[in-house]
Coordinates of C-alpha atoms and ligand atoms in Angstrom, one line a residue:
M820 CA 86.4 113.3 71.3
V821 CA 89.8 111.2 71.6
A822 CA 89.7 108.3 75.0
V823 CA 92.9 108.0 76.1
T824 CA 94.2 104.9 78.3
A825 CA 97.7 105.0 80.6
R826 CA 99.0 103.1 82.7
A827 CA 101.8 103.1 86.1
C828 CA 103.3 101.8 88.7
A829 CA 103.0 102.6 92.6
N830 CA 105.6 103.1 93.9
I831 CA 107.7 102.1 97.1
A832 CA 109.5 105.1 99.0
L833 CA 113.1 104.2 100.5
V834 CA 113.5 108.1 101.8
K835 CA 109.9 108.9 102.8
Y836 CA 107.8 112.4 101.3
W837 CA 107.0 113.5 104.2
G838 CA 105.7 116.4 105.7
K839 CA 105.0 119.7 102.3
R840 CA 106.1 123.1 102.5
D841 CA 103.1 124.1 100.5
A842 CA 99.9 123.0 100.6
A843 CA 98.6 124.9 97.7
L844 CA 101.1 123.7 95.2
N845 CA 101.6 120.3 96.8
L846 CA 105.5 121.4 97.2
P847 CA 107.3 118.9 99.6
A848 CA 109.5 119.9 102.9
A849 CA 112.6 117.9 101.9
G850 CA 113.6 115.4 99.0
S851 CA 112.7 111.6 98.6
L852 CA 113.7 108.3 96.4
S853 CA 111.7 106.0 95.6
L854 CA 111.2 101.9 93.8
T855 CA 108.6 101.8 90.7
L856 CA 106.9 98.4 91.3
A857 CA 106.1 96.0 88.7
A858 CA 103.7 94.5 90.3
L859 CA 101.1 97.4 91.4
A860 CA 100.1 99.3 88.3
T861 CA 96.9 101.5 87.6
E862 CA 95.2 101.8 84.5
T863 CA 93.4 105.1 83.6
T864 CA 91.0 106.6 80.6
V865 CA 90.3 109.9 80.5
A866 CA 87.6 111.1 77.8
F867 CA 86.8 114.6 77.8
D868 CA 83.0 115.2 76.3
P869 CA 81.3 118.4 75.7
A870 CA 77.8 116.1 76.7
L871 CA 79.1 115.7 80.5
S872 CA 77.9 118.8 83.0
D873 CA 80.2 117.0 85.7
D874 CA 83.1 115.2 85.0
T875 CA 82.4 111.4 86.1
V876 CA 85.3 109.2 87.7
E877 CA 84.4 104.9 88.0
L878 CA 87.1 103.6 90.0
D879 CA 87.5 99.8 89.8
G880 CA 84.0 99.8 88.0
A881 CA 82.4 101.5 90.6
P882 CA 81.7 104.7 90.9
A883 CA 83.9 106.5 93.2
R884 CA 83.3 108.0 96.0
R885 CA 82.0 112.1 96.3
E886 CA 85.8 113.5 97.3
D887 CA 87.4 111.6 95.2
V888 CA 85.1 112.8 92.5
A889 CA 86.1 116.3 94.2
R890 CA 90.1 115.6 93.8
V891 CA 90.2 114.2 90.1
T892 CA 88.1 117.3 89.1
R893 CA 90.5 119.8 91.1
F894 CA 93.2 117.7 89.2
L895 CA 91.1 118.2 85.9
D896 CA 91.5 122.2 86.3
L897 CA 95.0 121.8 86.2
V898 CA 94.8 120.4 82.9
R899 CA 91.9 121.8 81.3
S900 CA 93.6 125.7 82.6
Q901 CA 97.3 124.4 80.8
A902 CA 95.4 123.2 77.6
G903 CA 92.5 125.7 77.0
V904 CA 90.0 122.9 77.5
H905 CA 86.6 123.9 78.9
V906 CA 84.9 120.4 78.9
R907 CA 84.1 117.6 81.3
A908 CA 85.9 114.4 81.0
R909 CA 84.7 111.1 81.9
V910 CA 87.7 108.8 84.2
V911 CA 87.4 105.2 84.2
T912 CA 90.2 103.9 86.6
R913 CA 91.8 100.3 87.4
N914 CA 94.1 99.7 90.4
E915 CA 95.7 95.6 89.3
F916 CA 96.9 95.1 92.7
P917 CA 96.7 92.0 94.5
T918 CA 93.1 91.7 95.5
A919 CA 92.0 93.4 98.3
S920 CA 95.4 94.7 99.4
G921 CA 94.5 97.8 101.1
L922 CA 98.0 99.3 99.1
A923 CA 98.1 102.9 98.2
S924 CA 97.1 104.0 94.7
S925 CA 97.3 108.1 95.1
A926 CA 100.9 107.6 93.2
S927 CA 99.9 105.1 90.7
G928 CA 96.6 106.7 89.8
F929 CA 97.7 110.6 89.4
A930 CA 100.9 110.0 87.7
A931 CA 97.9 107.6 85.1
L932 CA 96.0 110.7 85.1
A933 CA 98.2 113.2 84.5
I934 CA 99.5 111.4 81.2
A935 CA 96.2 109.8 80.1
A936 CA 94.5 113.5 80.9
T937 CA 97.6 115.5 78.6
R938 CA 97.0 113.7 76.1
A939 CA 93.7 113.4 76.1
A940 CA 93.3 116.9 75.7
G941 CA 95.8 117.3 73.2
L942 CA 99.2 118.3 75.5
H943 CA 102.3 116.5 74.9
L944 CA 104.4 117.2 78.2
A945 CA 108.1 115.5 78.9
P946 CA 108.5 113.3 81.4
R947 CA 109.5 116.3 83.5
D948 CA 106.5 118.5 83.1
L949 CA 104.4 115.3 84.1
S950 CA 105.8 115.0 87.5
I951 CA 105.4 118.1 87.8
L952 CA 101.9 118.5 87.1
A953 CA 101.2 114.2 88.5
R954 CA 103.1 116.0 91.9
R955 CA 99.9 118.5 92.3
G956 CA 97.5 115.6 92.9
S957 CA 99.7 113.4 94.7
G958 CA 103.3 114.0 95.7
S959 CA 104.5 110.7 95.6
A960 CA 102.9 110.4 92.0
A961 CA 105.4 112.4 91.0
R962 CA 107.8 109.7 91.3
S963 CA 105.3 107.4 89.8
I964 CA 106.1 108.9 86.6
F965 CA 109.9 107.6 86.1
G966 CA 110.9 103.9 86.5
G967 CA 113.4 101.9 88.7
F968 CA 114.7 103.9 90.8
V969 CA 113.4 107.6 91.6
R970 CA 114.1 110.9 93.0
M971 CA 112.4 113.4 94.0
H972 CA 113.8 116.7 94.4
A973 CA 112.1 119.5 97.3
G974 CA 113.3 122.3 94.5
G975 CA 112.9 125.6 95.7
T976 CA 110.0 126.8 92.9
S977 CA 106.8 124.2 91.4
A978 CA 108.7 124.1 88.3
E979 CA 111.9 123.0 90.3
A980 CA 109.6 119.9 92.5
F981 CA 110.2 117.4 90.1
A982 CA 111.5 113.7 90.0
E983 CA 114.0 111.5 87.5
P984 CA 115.0 108.4 87.0
V985 CA 118.7 107.5 88.9
A986 CA 120.3 104.9 87.3
S987 CA 122.0 102.1 89.2
P988 CA 123.5 98.5 88.6
L989 CA 120.7 97.9 91.5
A990 CA 117.5 97.9 89.5
E991 CA 117.4 94.7 87.6
R992 CA 117.8 92.4 91.1
V993 CA 116.0 93.8 93.7
R994 CA 112.6 92.8 94.6
M995 CA 110.4 93.7 97.3
V996 CA 108.4 91.6 99.1
I997 CA 105.5 93.3 99.8
A998 CA 103.8 91.9 103.6
I999 CA 99.9 93.2 103.5
V1000 CA 98.8 93.3 107.1
G1001 CA 94.9 93.2 108.8
G1002 CA 93.6 92.2 104.9
G1003 CA 93.1 95.9 103.2
T1004 CA 90.9 97.4 105.8
P1005 CA 90.6 101.3 105.5
K1006 CA 93.9 102.9 106.9
L1007 CA 92.7 105.7 110.3
H1008 CA 95.3 108.2 109.6
G1009 CA 95.0 109.3 105.0
S1010 CA 98.9 110.5 104.3
R1011 CA 97.5 113.5 103.9
D1012 CA 96.3 114.6 106.5
A1013 CA 99.0 112.9 108.9
M1014 CA 101.7 114.3 107.9
E1015 CA 100.2 117.7 107.9
H1016 CA 99.1 116.9 111.8
T1017 CA 103.1 115.8 112.5
A1018 CA 104.6 118.5 111.1
K1019 CA 102.4 121.0 113.4
T1020 CA 102.6 118.9 116.7
S1021 CA 105.2 116.5 116.1
P1022 CA 108.1 117.0 118.4
L1023 CA 110.2 115.0 116.8
Y1024 CA 109.4 116.7 113.1
R1025 CA 112.5 118.6 113.1
G1026 CA 114.8 115.8 113.8
W1027 CA 113.1 114.2 111.1
L1028 CA 113.4 116.7 108.5
D1029 CA 117.2 117.4 109.6
Q1030 CA 117.6 113.4 109.6
V1031 CA 115.8 113.4 105.2
P1032 CA 118.9 114.9 103.3
R1033 CA 121.8 113.0 105.2
D1034 CA 119.6 109.5 104.2
L1035 CA 119.2 111.0 100.4
A1036 CA 123.2 111.4 100.2
A1037 CA 123.9 107.9 101.8
V1038 CA 121.0 106.3 99.5
E1039 CA 123.0 107.9 96.1
A1040 CA 126.0 106.8 97.0
A1041 CA 124.7 103.5 97.9
L1042 CA 122.5 103.3 94.3
A1043 CA 125.0 104.1 92.4
A1044 CA 128.0 102.2 93.9
G1045 CA 125.2 99.2 93.8
D1046 CA 125.4 98.6 97.5
L1047 CA 122.8 97.0 99.1
D1048 CA 124.4 96.4 102.1
A1049 CA 124.6 100.0 102.5
L1050 CA 121.5 100.8 101.0
G1051 CA 119.1 98.6 103.2
P1052 CA 120.2 99.8 106.3
I1053 CA 119.5 103.5 105.8
V1054 CA 116.3 101.7 104.2
E1055 CA 114.7 100.6 107.5
A1056 CA 116.2 103.2 109.2
N1057 CA 114.2 106.2 107.5
A1058 CA 111.1 104.3 107.8
L1059 CA 111.6 104.2 111.3
A1060 CA 112.9 107.7 111.7
M1061 CA 109.3 108.7 110.0
H1062 CA 106.9 106.4 112.4
A1063 CA 108.9 107.9 115.4
S1064 CA 107.5 111.2 114.3
A1065 CA 104.1 110.3 113.7
I1066 CA 103.9 108.5 116.7
A1067 CA 105.0 111.8 118.5
A1068 CA 102.6 113.3 116.6
R1069 CA 99.8 115.0 119.0
P1070 CA 97.2 113.1 119.3
P1071 CA 99.8 110.0 117.8
V1072 CA 99.3 109.5 114.6
L1073 CA 100.7 105.4 114.8
Y1074 CA 99.4 102.8 111.9
W1075 CA 101.3 99.4 113.5
R1076 CA 99.2 96.7 114.0
P1077 CA 100.8 93.8 116.3
A1078 CA 101.3 91.7 112.5
T1079 CA 103.6 94.7 111.5
L1080 CA 105.4 93.7 114.6
A1081 CA 105.2 90.3 113.7
V1082 CA 107.3 91.2 110.2
L1083 CA 109.6 93.6 111.1
A1084 CA 111.3 90.9 113.7
V1085 CA 110.8 88.5 111.4
V1086 CA 112.7 89.9 109.1
R1087 CA 115.8 90.6 111.2
G1088 CA 116.0 87.4 112.2
L1089 CA 116.3 86.4 108.9
R1090 CA 119.2 88.6 108.6
E1091 CA 120.6 87.2 111.0
C1092 CA 120.5 84.2 108.9
G1093 CA 122.8 86.1 106.5
I1094 CA 119.4 87.1 103.8
A1095 CA 119.5 90.1 102.3
A1096 CA 116.2 92.0 104.0
W1097 CA 115.2 95.6 104.8
P1098 CA 112.2 97.0 105.8
T1099 CA 110.0 99.8 105.1
I1100 CA 106.4 100.6 106.2
D1101 CA 104.2 103.4 104.5
A1102 CA 100.8 104.9 106.3
G1103 CA 99.0 102.3 106.2
P1104 CA 100.4 98.5 109.1
H1105 CA 101.8 96.6 105.2
V1106 CA 105.1 96.0 105.6
K1107 CA 107.9 96.0 102.4
V1108 CA 110.7 94.2 102.2
L1109 CA 113.8 95.5 100.6
T1110 CA 116.1 92.0 98.8
T1111 CA 117.2 90.3 96.4
A1112 CA 115.6 88.5 92.9
E1113 CA 117.3 85.1 95.4
D1114 CA 115.9 86.4 99.1
A1115 CA 112.5 87.1 97.9
P1116 CA 111.0 83.9 97.9
T1117 CA 112.4 82.5 101.4
I1118 CA 111.1 86.4 102.4
A1119 CA 107.4 85.5 101.6
M1120 CA 107.5 82.4 102.4
Q1121 CA 108.4 83.0 106.6
L1122 CA 105.7 85.7 105.9
R1123 CA 102.7 84.3 104.5
N1124 CA 103.3 81.5 107.7
L1125 CA 102.8 84.9 109.7
D1126 CA 99.0 85.5 112.1
G1127 CA 97.4 88.7 110.6
V1128 CA 99.8 89.0 106.8
T1129 CA 96.8 88.7 104.7
A1130 CA 98.3 88.0 101.0
V1131 CA 102.4 88.2 100.7
T1132 CA 103.1 89.5 96.9
I1133 CA 106.5 89.9 95.4
S1134 CA 107.0 92.5 93.1
A1135 CA 110.1 93.5 90.9
A1136 CA 111.5 97.2 89.2
G1137 CA 108.3 98.9 87.5
E1138 CA 108.6 100.0 84.0
P1139 CA 108.0 104.3 83.5
A1140 CA 104.3 104.8 82.9
Y1141 CA 103.0 105.8 79.2
A1142 CA 100.3 106.2 77.2
F1143 CA 98.7 103.3 74.9
D1144 CA 95.5 103.1 72.9
P1145 CA 93.8 99.8 73.8
A1146 CA 91.6 99.7 71.1
R1147 CA 95.3 98.9 68.2
I1148 CA 96.2 96.5 70.6
V1149 CA 92.8 94.5 70.0
A1150 CA 93.2 95.0 67.1
L1151 CA 96.2 93.7 66.6
P1152 CA 95.4 90.8 63.8
G1153 CA 95.0 86.8 65.6
P1154 CA 96.8 83.9 64.2
S1155 CA 93.6 82.9 62.7
Ligands
DP6_1653 C1 104.6 107.6 103.9 O1 101.5 111.1 98.1 O2 99.6 110.0 98.9 O3 104.3 107.3 101.4 O4 101.0 114.3 98.6 O5 99.0 114.7 100.1 O6 98.8 112.8 98.2 P1 99.9 113.8 99.2 O7 100.6 112.6 100.0 P2 101.4 111.2 99.5 O8 102.5 110.6 101.0 C2 103.3 109.7 100.4 C3 103.2 109.6 102.0 C4 104.6 108.4 102.1 C5 105.8 108.4 102.5 C6 106.1 108.4 100.2 O9 105.4 107.8 99.8 O10 107.4 109.7 100.4

């Protein structure tokens, strides 16, 4: 029985994934583009064990909820069928996220699980195949296999819907200032159900889907040119367009709280003072601000003072996900 541990970082979409064209294969309706974040990592250990009658999942030191275990089991079934393994697995996963942040962990979680589970089952998949597999667990997880800026392709077939890294001179320079709104209270609508509901009922969903390819092209051009001033406005507009489509759903999907809007206003004010700052928002009330290493501390200081903002973290771009042997690291000879 081999236990394998993998580490993956979460990512924040600069051009959002919001809508699927195939729920069973978890195929996105459009491409997306993200930045992997060093400050938000997940470590997951997987061991297939013939002594187990069911998969077990421990999340941050406690048994996972029944629906989370079911989702992990569905994912492990894909790995078992690829590897020809028939035994159940023990999964231990730990999020190194800022305490009580309420940040989503499915991207880093399924990326780390894809690597740890395939290795533990004796498979050695190439990064692209890991990305395709991670997508089956969660669409955004396909991007967390890679570091820095990452492009997800909608693809025609399942084998074409993978992510890959995008080189940019901005990778070293950019930072994300993550402002936690509302202290990690559980979110009202999970992204999976909310995007499906938006696709089915929002009169603005079509307009959102039409806009995504244009935003992807503009973001890719800005990344290639290393032009943050061109990148930032598209990032802000894309996030607001995604939320506009969700807000127009019936009944509406509205993630924002008063402090969310307060952060948006402060960011706009800072920008008018010459600070590089563009906000983005996922399926929750928190705001992440795209900026530079030089401007990040100023933004963080301003946001910390706002009512309703409970924590602020600065993150640089994260590394690609990888597997390692914690026992070997612990076993390294010490100084004495
Ligand atoms: C708003 O990847 O969580 O964060 O594929 O159903 O698991 P599933 O969805 P998920 O959706 C992420 C939505 C988002 C935007 C993004 O990360 O691109």
